[in-house]
Amino acid sequence: MSSRKTATIRDVAEAAGVSIATVSKFINRQQSFSASVEEKLRSAIAELGYSQNPAARSMVTGKTTAIGLAVMDIANPHYANVMKGANRVALANDYNLLVVDLEEKGTGVREMLEPLALRTDGLIVSSRIPADVVDWLAGLNKPVVFLGQPERQGVVCVGMDSVEVASLLAGYLVQQGFTRIGYVGYGRAAWNAERLRGLHDVLDAAGVELMEFDAEAPTSEAGEQVAARVLLRPDRPQAVIGCNDLVAIGFMTEARSLGFKIPQDVAVAGIDNIPTSRYVSPSLTTVDVFSEATGETVMTRIISMIGDEASRKLSPPPSLKPLLVVRESAKRQDRIAATEV
Amino acid sequence: MSSRKTATIRDVAEAAGVSIATVSKFINRQQSFSASVEEKLRSAIAELGYSQNPAARSMVTGKTTAIGLAVMDIANPHYANVMKGANRVALANDYNLLVVDLEEKGTGVREMLEPLALRTDGLIVSSRIPADVVDWLAGLNKPVVFLGQPERQGVVCVGMDSVEVASLLAGYLVQQGFTRIGYVGYGRAAWNAERLRGLHDVLDAAGVELMEFDAEAPTSEAGEQVAARVLLRPDRPQAVIGCNDLVAIGFMTEARSLGFKIPQDVAVAGIDNIPTSRYVSPSLTTVDVFSEATGETVMTRIISMIGDEASRKLSPPPSLKPLLVVRESAKRQDRIAATEV
DNA sequence: ATGAAAGCGCTAACAC
DNA sequence: GTGTTAGCGCTTTCAT
């Protein structure tokens, strides 16, 4: 069953008494065969445990049947879930997934992406990528889809509209009656400016003050670190929005150990709706960006772009809509009721 | 800069006025060259934007410089962190990472692994894999390392000793003075039996009762679901161990909405030390299994196995030791003090 | 329906 | 130090 060397198409051809061309056509189901040949082929393949060498195949076809996925931080549940969705549709379409975790690095990104580009038929990359790398990707002559908002014209993109995401949250907070709101952003992120715009759109119109802060990183640790700076000042915000759930959760934890009650003393909200946000106390109000569905969508999209030159420039399919998830962490003090999600 | 077709080694040879063999040797830095040739090569490569075709290379070398990683559930932070560590050392060694999320499936696993096996020089697979698939992997003539405990002899394995992990936690709970302890396991997992053994080792010796429960899945949702069954009975355990932090966190949340105070009414502990465990309330007592270091270790190990036939059967390096992380969720009622981590 | 032959881009002997 | 050449395993015309 398992010989020393792996069987090649030639071994199969010999065992079945046909030519290698016939074997090739058979395994690629490119035509029909006489019953006798078909049977001999089938058993020869089983006997030898033959399977196609993808490298050899890809040499002649020029296709790799693999897709690259580059994420900023695989430990962020948002990205892990994007990957889950992407993995699912890749597998269903007989594609393999090559992944690289950029680990939030802003430098050496192209070097990390280059091998991916060489080994795949298309790339899915997080949008927080240096401009020169985006240029390089664009000239790659290979489908590339960005995750999140586009910073540039002419690039294909899948993800929520950051302006809309932020507006949604701002709208809720205004409706709750808060009049001074803090936003803990992450300046290096591509979406940060859009988030701010979405926030201002709503808050300015409502006459609500917006205080801007910046986290060191889009992580819980950074959320913890920023909390004192935000809260230990006379004009502290009544409600604080974290640029993602991780930041919000870190912020909440540190706020509590600083002696603040949430949401009574300070309301907190996040963005993403990572699974954890349901399990912290109080449960975190957030905006669902449908990470897993995003992964499925982006993978579906890139697969359709491969081999379908026409769809490469088309605008994305009806894009995903963010959904406000109201939980306990951002209810106005005087309105708190016993409604737990 | 970006011509229609990508440049080949032949284009470079022509542009530099040398043979393709010279180009090949140059890009693989296999020897030194005359200054003039070196310079011409360098500029020709830059000019044409040439890069090696990995498929062509791998056809002749038989190597892919890629490693496959198969995890049970990439949305489980434990696995995401294993992947983070694995990614890091893969990149540092010029390997690419091919990932497949098995999504906790028990069937069709081989079909998901087959393409990975064909495209990589080695495989890292979660150990909760059907026996026949393990057999197949073993006959693959390719380095395979399992994550977690081995169920079989002769397979290379990286991960914590499950018996030890469980004993550690049991020891702490005994020391806290609990006399009736529940364990919410996951029967389908390879490590479950070992965990149980580790628990019994310690608890039996201490005369502490162990109540066994099973979760539907190793997830927070399953942890929630099982809570009522465990807690709404006259002989409910004083402390409950979740088979991982996800289960423990789900359990805690549901326990609280059932009206139990933690740890006063019921103590809870988990296993893994996922990042979230610090941020739930109360903070979760758990055992750190060093997920990220595990990922680094396993990747280091498999890279050394490739091309080093000798090390393929060696026993693993000094294995990782689990570490008890004491937080608030499992302190005995009468001993609770103000020590927060 | 089946086969012969020409490569895909590259590395590795082996010559020079 | 540099070039020639023979494949690696496969798909794909083009014959038959």
XYZ file of C-alpha atoms (C1' of nucleotides) in Angstrom:
714
model
C 0.000 0.000 0.000
C 2.709 2.491 0.910
C 5.732 1.988 -1.295
C 8.940 3.894 -0.841
C 8.342 6.463 -3.538
C 4.949 7.952 -4.154
C 3.261 6.762 -7.308
C 3.162 9.010 -10.352
C 0.786 9.256 -13.208
C 3.218 7.114 -15.174
C 2.992 4.286 -12.665
C -0.759 4.381 -12.935
C -0.603 4.393 -16.712
C 1.661 1.386 -16.722
C -0.396 -0.538 -14.173
C -3.564 0.150 -16.116
C -1.991 -0.430 -19.502
C -2.925 2.961 -20.890
C -1.108 6.180 -21.687
C -0.422 8.921 -19.194
C -2.636 11.258 -21.158
C -5.550 8.950 -20.525
C -4.817 8.849 -16.840
C -4.631 12.618 -16.722
C -7.955 12.999 -18.470
C -9.481 10.437 -16.172
C -8.438 12.042 -12.919
C -9.558 15.396 -14.219
C -12.833 13.830 -15.374
C -12.438 15.486 -18.728
C -14.246 12.917 -20.784
C -15.838 9.498 -20.723
C -13.997 6.227 -21.120
C -14.652 2.695 -22.174
C -15.875 0.639 -19.259
C -12.800 -1.562 -19.279
C -10.347 1.330 -19.213
C -12.311 3.098 -16.528
C -12.273 0.027 -14.341
C -8.557 -0.602 -14.815
C -7.809 2.990 -14.047
C -9.880 2.979 -10.919
C -8.237 -0.093 -9.491
C -4.727 0.941 -10.501
C -5.162 4.243 -8.710
C -6.516 2.558 -5.614
C -3.793 -0.070 -5.700
C -0.978 2.409 -5.925
C -2.554 4.945 -3.637
C -1.942 7.500 -6.319
C -2.690 11.146 -5.876
C -1.937 14.116 -8.031
C 1.173 16.154 -7.380
C -0.166 19.689 -6.971
C 3.160 21.290 -7.824
C 3.413 19.492 -11.137
C -0.156 20.313 -11.951
C 0.259 23.918 -11.080
C 3.356 24.193 -13.252
C 1.400 23.548 -16.368
C -1.930 25.060 -15.463
C -0.509 28.140 -13.796
C -3.035 27.729 -11.010
C -2.279 26.748 -7.448
C -5.801 26.190 -6.085
C -4.685 27.962 -2.950
C -5.703 31.290 -1.461
C -3.643 33.447 0.838
C -5.065 35.100 3.910
C -3.120 37.701 5.852
C -4.543 38.959 9.134
C -3.242 41.514 11.586
C -3.581 39.317 14.663
C -4.937 35.815 14.682
C -5.349 35.968 18.469
C -8.028 38.600 17.960
C -11.253 36.578 17.851
C -12.563 38.795 15.108
C -9.831 37.629 12.763
C -10.022 34.057 13.974
C -13.672 34.070 13.010
C -13.000 35.681 9.662
C -10.583 32.862 9.082
C -13.145 30.305 10.136
C -15.574 31.532 7.543
C -12.892 31.775 4.877
C -11.653 28.276 5.672
C -15.132 26.870 5.289
C -15.786 28.149 1.808
C -12.235 27.488 0.683
C -12.576 23.829 1.632
C -15.967 23.583 -0.001
C -14.419 24.812 -3.241
C -11.318 22.642 -3.076
C -9.014 25.493 -2.281
C -6.332 25.437 0.342
C -5.740 28.272 2.735
C -2.300 29.758 3.265
C -2.288 31.991 6.297
C 0.092 34.527 7.679
C -0.336 36.340 10.954
C 1.110 39.828 10.504
C 1.226 40.275 14.287
C 0.259 43.934 13.963
C 3.575 44.703 12.319
C 3.756 47.811 10.160
C 7.096 46.977 8.639
C 8.419 44.070 6.625
C 4.864 43.363 5.539
C 5.706 42.952 1.893
C 8.353 40.386 2.740
C 5.766 38.383 4.639
C 3.274 38.652 1.793
C 5.619 37.862 -1.079
C 5.819 34.082 -0.591
C 2.047 34.018 -0.169
C 1.581 35.823 -3.448
C 3.822 33.352 -5.237
C 1.994 30.321 -3.928
C -1.603 31.331 -4.342
C -4.166 32.294 -6.938
C -5.437 35.199 -4.891
C -4.898 37.124 -1.699
C -7.114 38.325 1.105
C -5.386 40.927 3.188
C -6.290 42.992 6.149
C -6.540 46.593 5.015
C -4.128 48.082 7.529
C -1.265 47.705 5.073
C 1.322 50.329 4.118
C 0.470 52.213 0.943
C 3.508 51.006 -0.985
C 2.572 47.421 -0.247
C -0.937 48.074 -1.462
C 0.560 49.418 -4.680
C 2.684 46.350 -5.038
C -0.336 44.101 -4.449
C -2.302 45.993 -7.058
C 0.402 45.371 -9.659
C 0.505 41.712 -8.869
C -1.782 40.659 -11.663
C -3.620 38.455 -9.218
C -6.949 38.984 -7.475
C -6.581 40.764 -4.165
C -9.397 41.577 -1.785
C -8.979 43.802 1.207
C -10.709 43.240 4.503
C -12.325 46.339 5.895
C -12.549 49.738 4.418
C -10.607 50.766 1.332
C -8.187 53.639 1.656
C -7.722 53.809 -2.066
C -9.796 53.841 -5.173
C -9.980 50.820 -7.344
C -9.307 48.109 -4.818
C -11.825 45.414 -4.084
C -12.933 45.319 -0.512
C -15.177 43.297 1.744
C -16.311 44.414 5.145
C -18.545 46.726 7.041
C -18.812 50.411 6.375
C -16.894 51.870 9.316
C -18.843 55.088 9.225
C -22.065 53.174 9.580
C -20.722 50.983 12.374
C -19.697 54.002 14.387
C -22.905 55.902 13.725
C -24.961 53.008 14.926
C -23.241 52.976 18.269
C -23.262 56.753 18.578
C -26.963 56.794 17.855
C -27.664 54.351 20.635
C -25.575 56.256 23.138
C -27.285 59.520 22.261
C -30.621 57.856 22.628
C -29.578 56.661 26.059
C -29.057 60.287 26.981
C -25.284 60.507 27.321
C -23.900 63.944 26.585
C -20.157 63.420 26.839
C -18.755 60.411 25.083
C -15.212 59.107 24.825
C -13.750 57.106 21.964
C -10.677 54.992 22.481
C -9.348 54.571 18.960
C -6.319 53.071 17.360
C -4.710 55.688 15.181
C -2.694 53.277 13.101
C -5.782 51.478 11.881
C -7.164 52.325 8.466
C -10.707 52.479 9.750
C -9.991 54.853 12.597
C -10.653 58.023 10.634
C -13.908 56.633 9.279
C -15.037 55.594 12.706
C -14.387 59.087 13.943
C -16.328 60.517 11.068
C -19.286 58.267 11.796
C -19.173 59.267 15.416
C -19.007 62.960 14.669
C -21.808 62.753 12.136
C -24.191 61.649 14.824
C -22.786 63.290 17.938
C -22.277 66.717 16.467
C -25.813 66.754 15.203
C -27.061 65.825 18.651
C -24.856 68.368 20.352
C -22.970 65.675 22.202
C -19.331 66.153 23.055
C -16.785 63.650 21.731
C -13.490 63.089 23.518
C -10.842 61.248 21.543
C -8.270 58.914 23.034
C -5.832 56.527 21.465
C -4.877 53.029 22.516
C -1.378 51.673 22.009
C -2.756 48.641 20.242
C -6.153 47.123 19.469
C -5.875 44.770 22.435
C -7.316 44.264 25.895
C -4.000 45.143 27.514
C -4.024 48.473 25.728
C -7.617 48.964 26.817
C -6.568 48.479 30.409
C -3.690 50.871 30.080
C -5.770 53.674 28.696
C -8.516 53.492 31.305
C -6.895 55.601 34.004
C -6.066 58.321 31.533
C -9.660 58.460 30.386
C -11.395 58.163 33.722
C -9.212 59.965 36.216
C -9.990 63.472 35.057
C -12.667 65.895 36.114
C -14.415 65.951 32.768
C -14.434 62.197 32.291
C -16.815 60.860 29.672
C -20.103 59.299 30.739
C -19.749 56.626 28.128
C -16.736 55.175 26.378
C -16.547 53.399 23.050
C -13.657 51.026 22.491
C -12.462 50.682 18.911
C -13.048 46.984 19.294
C -14.417 44.616 21.911
C -10.962 43.655 23.106
C -10.146 47.242 23.988
C -13.562 47.733 25.554
C -13.215 44.626 27.689
C -9.771 45.608 28.923
C -11.078 49.067 29.637
C -14.025 47.728 31.608
C -11.851 45.508 33.742
C -9.449 48.277 34.634
C -12.290 50.736 35.189
C -13.767 48.388 37.746
C -10.542 47.932 39.604
C -10.290 51.710 39.637
C -13.573 51.618 41.519
C -15.979 52.585 38.763
C -19.245 50.748 38.430
C -20.347 49.884 34.935
C -22.573 51.185 33.517
C -23.595 53.348 36.497
C -20.381 55.347 36.749
C -19.269 54.895 33.197
C -20.912 53.142 30.291
C -18.785 51.082 27.908
C -19.376 49.768 24.421
C -17.286 47.918 21.880
C -17.231 46.926 18.248
C -17.092 43.496 16.588
C -19.256 41.332 18.816
C -16.596 38.757 19.531
C -17.962 35.686 21.314
C -16.457 36.758 24.627
C -18.455 39.960 24.774
C -21.480 37.998 25.930
C -19.576 36.465 28.818
C -17.994 39.422 30.519
C -19.749 41.268 33.334
C -21.567 43.347 32.617
C -22.200 41.891 29.203
C -20.819 44.174 26.526
C -22.961 46.311 24.275
C -21.391 46.227 20.854
C -21.900 46.228 17.107
C -21.900 42.893 15.375
C -19.723 43.022 12.270
C -20.422 39.374 11.423
C -16.823 38.275 11.338
C -17.497 34.748 10.197
C -19.891 35.797 7.454
C -17.310 38.345 6.375
C -14.796 35.534 5.989
C -17.241 33.506 3.945
C -18.116 36.472 1.778
C -14.563 37.497 1.097
C -13.554 33.968 0.183
C -16.560 33.500 -2.062
C -15.712 36.752 -3.728
C -12.105 35.998 -4.406
C -12.864 32.576 -5.756
C -15.277 34.116 -8.198
C -12.629 36.612 -9.212
C -10.198 33.853 -10.059
C -10.744 32.700 -13.554
C -13.453 35.223 -14.017
C -11.560 38.224 -15.283
C -14.769 40.179 -15.649
C -15.732 40.159 -12.010
C -12.396 41.438 -10.824
C -13.436 45.035 -10.954
C -17.044 44.685 -10.065
C -18.202 46.306 -6.892
C -18.777 43.912 -4.019
C -22.066 42.055 -3.574
C -24.742 43.559 -1.326
C -22.440 44.304 1.549
C -22.891 43.124 5.088
C -24.808 45.362 7.435
C -23.655 45.947 10.987
C -26.076 45.186 13.784
C -26.328 46.902 17.143
C -26.220 44.420 20.006
C -27.635 45.962 23.158
C -26.442 44.386 26.385
C -25.813 45.697 29.887
C -22.590 47.638 29.712
C -23.911 50.803 28.155
C -27.333 51.393 29.639
C -27.959 54.789 31.112
C -27.932 54.680 34.894
C -31.503 55.754 35.427
C -32.843 53.383 32.828
C -31.269 50.176 33.950
C -33.741 47.345 34.024
C -33.428 43.619 34.383
C -32.984 42.745 30.742
C -29.994 40.511 30.316
C -28.912 39.014 27.021
C 8.167 46.931 -13.857
C 5.159 44.643 -14.184
C 5.115 42.999 -17.586
C 2.275 40.815 -18.759
C 3.915 37.487 -18.020
C 6.028 36.955 -14.963
C 9.728 36.640 -15.641
C 11.403 33.258 -15.538
C 14.902 32.222 -14.796
C 15.477 32.147 -18.531
C 14.541 35.774 -18.936
C 16.992 36.698 -16.234
C 19.704 34.597 -17.844
C 19.170 36.294 -21.158
C 19.073 39.784 -19.700
C 22.263 39.152 -17.755
C 23.956 37.321 -20.570
C 24.599 34.167 -18.572
C 23.198 30.662 -18.436
C 20.181 29.639 -16.481
C 22.321 27.410 -14.286
C 24.268 30.446 -13.173
C 21.089 32.263 -12.332
C 19.840 29.302 -10.372
C 23.032 29.053 -8.389
C 22.968 32.763 -7.756
C 19.461 32.931 -6.375
C 20.158 29.914 -4.226
C 23.469 31.506 -3.115
C 25.255 28.260 -3.810
C 28.610 29.729 -4.689
C 30.501 32.920 -5.388
C 30.587 34.729 -8.717
C 32.757 37.136 -10.582
C 31.920 40.682 -9.659
C 30.690 41.524 -13.145
C 28.333 38.576 -13.322
C 27.036 39.208 -9.857
C 26.252 42.786 -10.708
C 24.537 41.946 -13.965
C 22.492 39.279 -12.241
C 21.437 41.588 -9.483
C 20.248 44.292 -11.816
C 18.564 41.901 -14.227
C 16.573 40.390 -11.389
C 15.564 43.790 -10.089
C 14.717 44.999 -13.581
C 12.489 42.090 -14.382
C 11.061 41.792 -10.889
C 11.935 38.164 -11.034
C 11.046 35.738 -8.291
C 11.348 32.018 -8.062
C 8.401 29.851 -8.963
C 7.918 27.693 -5.870
C 6.042 25.005 -7.767
C 8.847 24.528 -10.263
C 11.413 24.484 -7.522
C 9.493 22.008 -5.481
C 9.094 19.706 -8.474
C 12.776 19.077 -8.649
C 13.714 19.338 -5.001
C 10.756 17.410 -3.706
C 10.378 19.981 -0.938
C 7.562 22.467 -0.610
C 8.886 24.665 2.221
C 5.398 24.661 3.621
C 3.990 23.149 6.792
C 0.399 22.114 7.365
C -1.458 22.898 10.556
C -4.826 21.354 11.328
C -6.714 22.563 14.378
C -10.054 21.521 15.825
C -11.484 25.027 16.100
C -9.657 28.183 15.179
C -12.229 30.253 17.086
C -10.972 28.670 20.291
C -8.335 31.134 21.522
C -6.151 28.259 22.611
C -5.769 27.110 19.021
C -5.506 30.638 17.682
C -2.557 31.156 19.982
C -0.973 27.859 19.028
C -1.235 29.053 15.478
C 0.290 32.398 16.377
C 3.362 30.703 17.798
C 3.592 28.286 14.898
C 3.260 31.112 12.389
C 6.080 33.019 14.007
C 8.667 30.301 13.792
C 7.504 29.187 10.365
C 8.060 32.680 9.006
C 11.433 32.955 10.704
C 12.502 29.785 8.921
C 11.078 30.686 5.534
C 8.278 28.223 5.717
C 4.720 28.919 4.768
C 1.782 27.833 6.837
C -1.149 25.959 5.357
C -4.025 25.848 7.768
C -7.237 23.916 7.969
C -9.896 24.411 10.594
C -11.445 21.011 11.243
C -14.420 22.696 12.938
C -14.627 19.910 15.523
C -15.704 17.451 12.846
C -15.130 13.798 13.537
C -15.826 12.663 10.020
C -14.313 13.472 6.654
C -11.131 14.450 8.444
C -8.868 12.550 6.133
C -10.385 14.271 3.129
C -9.595 17.629 4.691
C -6.053 16.580 5.516
C -5.172 14.956 2.199
C -4.565 18.134 0.203
C -2.521 19.489 3.087
C -0.354 16.412 3.101
C 0.284 16.728 -0.614
C 1.326 20.348 -0.400
C 3.560 20.368 2.645
C 6.765 18.919 4.011
C 5.227 18.130 7.356
C 1.974 18.190 9.282
C 0.940 19.414 12.697
C -2.404 17.991 13.698
C -4.627 18.243 16.679
C -4.662 14.881 18.373
C -8.411 14.403 18.436
C -8.264 12.533 15.139
C -9.915 9.208 14.283
C -7.581 6.228 14.661
C -7.701 5.273 10.993
C -6.651 8.764 10.019
C -3.766 8.578 12.475
C -2.721 5.335 10.789
C -2.879 6.962 7.421
C -0.810 9.894 8.646
C 1.777 7.532 10.073
C 2.181 5.822 6.708
C 2.599 9.111 4.957
C 6.372 9.060 4.945
C 6.325 12.661 6.050
C 6.951 14.169 9.485
C 3.769 14.460 11.523
C 3.534 15.931 14.995
C 0.421 15.703 17.105
C -0.775 18.431 19.390
C -1.702 17.224 22.834
C -1.478 13.798 24.272
C -0.697 10.746 22.165
C -3.235 7.970 22.083
C -0.830 5.662 20.339
C 2.733 4.554 20.669
C 5.328 5.793 18.258
C 3.817 9.098 17.288
C 5.603 12.343 17.962
C 3.682 14.675 20.156
C 3.989 18.166 21.614
C 1.846 19.478 24.416
C 1.170 19.328 28.092
C 0.772 16.157 30.039
C -2.983 16.072 30.620
C -2.635 14.045 33.782
C -0.376 16.681 35.228
C -2.614 19.536 34.168
C -5.591 17.977 35.874
C -3.666 17.037 39.014
C -2.454 20.572 39.411
C -5.960 21.922 39.475
C -7.250 19.133 41.678
C -4.457 19.768 44.143
C -5.378 23.410 44.416
C -9.047 22.678 44.927
C -8.273 20.126 47.620
C -6.011 22.594 49.324
C -8.831 25.112 49.258
C -10.854 22.627 51.215
C -13.503 21.545 48.738
C -14.801 18.043 49.313
C -17.161 17.525 46.382
C -15.867 18.530 42.987
C -17.472 18.384 39.562
C -15.690 17.970 36.261
C -17.367 19.028 33.045
C -15.474 17.057 30.426
C -15.718 16.483 26.740
C -15.847 12.784 26.112
C -14.899 12.942 22.492
C -11.571 14.580 23.268
C -8.457 12.443 23.391
C -7.269 14.054 26.586
C -10.484 13.538 28.518
C -9.543 10.176 29.953
C -6.159 11.452 31.035
C -7.682 14.474 32.674
C -9.993 12.211 34.597
C -7.082 10.080 35.656
C -5.148 13.101 36.878
C -8.187 14.255 38.793
C -8.797 10.899 40.405
C -5.134 10.485 41.319
C -5.343 13.501 43.539
C -8.957 13.524 44.657
C -9.186 9.863 45.585
C -6.082 10.165 47.698
C -7.579 13.148 49.469
C -10.921 11.454 49.934
C -12.670 14.032 47.810
C -15.684 13.082 45.754
C -15.537 13.583 41.978
C -18.719 14.050 39.965
C -18.380 13.661 36.229
C -20.380 15.557 33.653
C -20.035 15.885 29.930
C -20.393 18.933 27.719
C -21.788 18.735 24.207
C -18.760 20.520 22.854
C -15.674 22.263 24.191
C -17.349 25.660 23.892
C -18.857 28.363 26.064
C -22.316 27.612 24.754
C -21.956 24.022 25.882
C -20.690 25.265 29.234
C -23.843 27.299 29.629
C -26.056 24.423 28.699
C -24.576 22.047 31.196
C -24.740 24.423 34.155
C -28.318 23.779 35.219
C -27.802 20.042 35.103
C -24.796 20.330 37.368
C -26.091 22.899 39.805
C -29.799 22.221 40.208
C -29.442 19.070 42.252
C -29.276 18.489 45.969
C -25.752 17.132 45.922
C -24.327 19.830 43.713
C -20.547 20.136 43.660
C -18.862 22.881 45.636
C -16.393 23.449 42.856
C -16.555 22.766 39.140
C -13.714 22.286 36.701
C -14.400 23.019 33.050
C -12.410 20.985 30.566
C -11.260 24.277 29.109
C -11.670 27.958 29.867
C -14.392 28.365 27.278
C -16.568 25.785 29.005
C -15.752 27.247 32.419
C -16.641 30.757 31.300
C -19.945 29.675 29.809
C -20.684 27.710 32.945
C -19.935 30.695 35.165
C -22.194 32.970 33.214
C -25.120 30.609 33.331
C -24.476 29.800 36.987
C -24.759 33.467 37.796
C -27.962 33.918 35.920
C -29.262 30.906 37.812
C -28.585 32.950 40.926
C -25.364 31.358 42.118
C -22.595 33.576 43.381
C -19.092 32.643 42.319
C -17.057 31.503 44.123
C -19.240 31.734 47.243
C -21.981 29.367 46.052
C -19.916 27.440 43.580
C -16.271 27.707 42.664
C -15.234 27.408 39.020
C -11.944 26.694 37.337
C -10.840 26.175 33.773
C -7.909 24.926 31.751
C -5.788 26.705 29.079
C -5.478 30.237 30.395
C -6.905 31.871 27.319
C -6.490 35.656 27.351
C -10.152 36.187 28.165
C -9.936 34.332 31.432
C -8.370 37.387 33.042
C -11.223 39.608 31.966
C -14.297 37.756 33.096
C -15.818 38.381 36.516
C -14.755 36.875 38.725
C -11.438 36.320 37.017
C -10.991 32.669 36.185
C -8.635 30.369 38.014
C -7.076 28.103 35.429
C -4.007 26.205 34.318
C -1.766 27.870 31.797
C -0.857 25.447 29.024
C 1.251 28.049 27.207
C -0.597 27.827 23.925
C 1.661 30.178 22.035
C 4.866 28.543 23.255
C 3.321 25.209 22.318
C 2.869 26.488 18.797
C 6.459 27.654 18.651
C 7.731 24.399 20.035
C 5.750 22.209 17.712
C 6.814 24.183 14.672
C 10.456 24.180 15.730
C 10.229 20.481 16.220
C 8.715 19.655 12.866
C 11.172 21.840 11.025
C 14.008 19.988 12.649
C 12.404 16.711 11.669
C 12.339 17.717 8.034
C 15.570 16.840 6.393
C 16.846 15.387 9.585
C 15.747 11.805 9.331
C 17.450 10.987 12.622
C 15.366 13.297 14.761
C 12.087 11.993 13.471
C 11.786 9.370 16.131
C 13.452 11.167 18.973
C 11.377 11.921 21.997
C 10.226 15.511 22.288
C 12.429 18.181 23.872
C 12.030 18.933 27.586
C 8.296 19.304 27.468
C 6.322 22.313 28.533
C 5.143 22.409 32.118
C 1.652 23.564 33.004
C 1.309 26.402 35.480
C -1.500 26.961 37.944
C -2.955 30.459 37.656
C -4.838 31.377 40.789
C -7.486 34.029 40.360
C -10.809 34.743 42.011
C -13.228 32.195 40.630
C -12.178 29.237 42.736
C -11.315 30.579 46.164
C -12.974 28.913 49.085
C -15.770 31.051 50.491
C -14.290 31.530 53.953
C -10.868 32.361 52.602
C -11.731 35.044 50.123
C -9.446 37.997 50.458
C -8.783 41.040 48.341
C -6.136 39.585 46.096
C -6.981 40.236 42.505
C -4.753 39.270 39.599
C -11.780 7.072 -27.077
C -6.881 6.883 -26.767
C -1.879 8.070 -27.398
C 2.570 10.702 -28.635
C 5.027 14.475 -27.699
C 5.995 19.139 -26.259
C 6.848 21.722 -22.684
C 5.691 24.435 -17.685
C 10.294 26.699 -14.586
C 13.477 24.951 -12.162
C 17.739 22.229 -9.967
C 21.574 19.144 -10.099
C 25.012 16.514 -12.309
C 28.454 16.877 -14.990
C 31.434 19.088 -18.299
C 34.604 22.672 -19.335
C 33.271 30.153 -12.230
C 30.177 29.071 -15.841
C 27.453 26.351 -19.246
C 24.858 22.053 -21.033
C 21.631 18.948 -20.285
C 18.432 15.786 -18.310
C 14.586 15.393 -16.060
C 10.806 16.454 -11.798
C 5.059 14.985 -12.751
C 1.818 16.839 -15.051
C -1.594 18.942 -18.844
C -2.546 19.789 -23.470
C -2.640 20.108 -28.326
C -2.799 17.287 -32.088
C -2.997 12.837 -34.282
C -5.146 8.611 -34.895
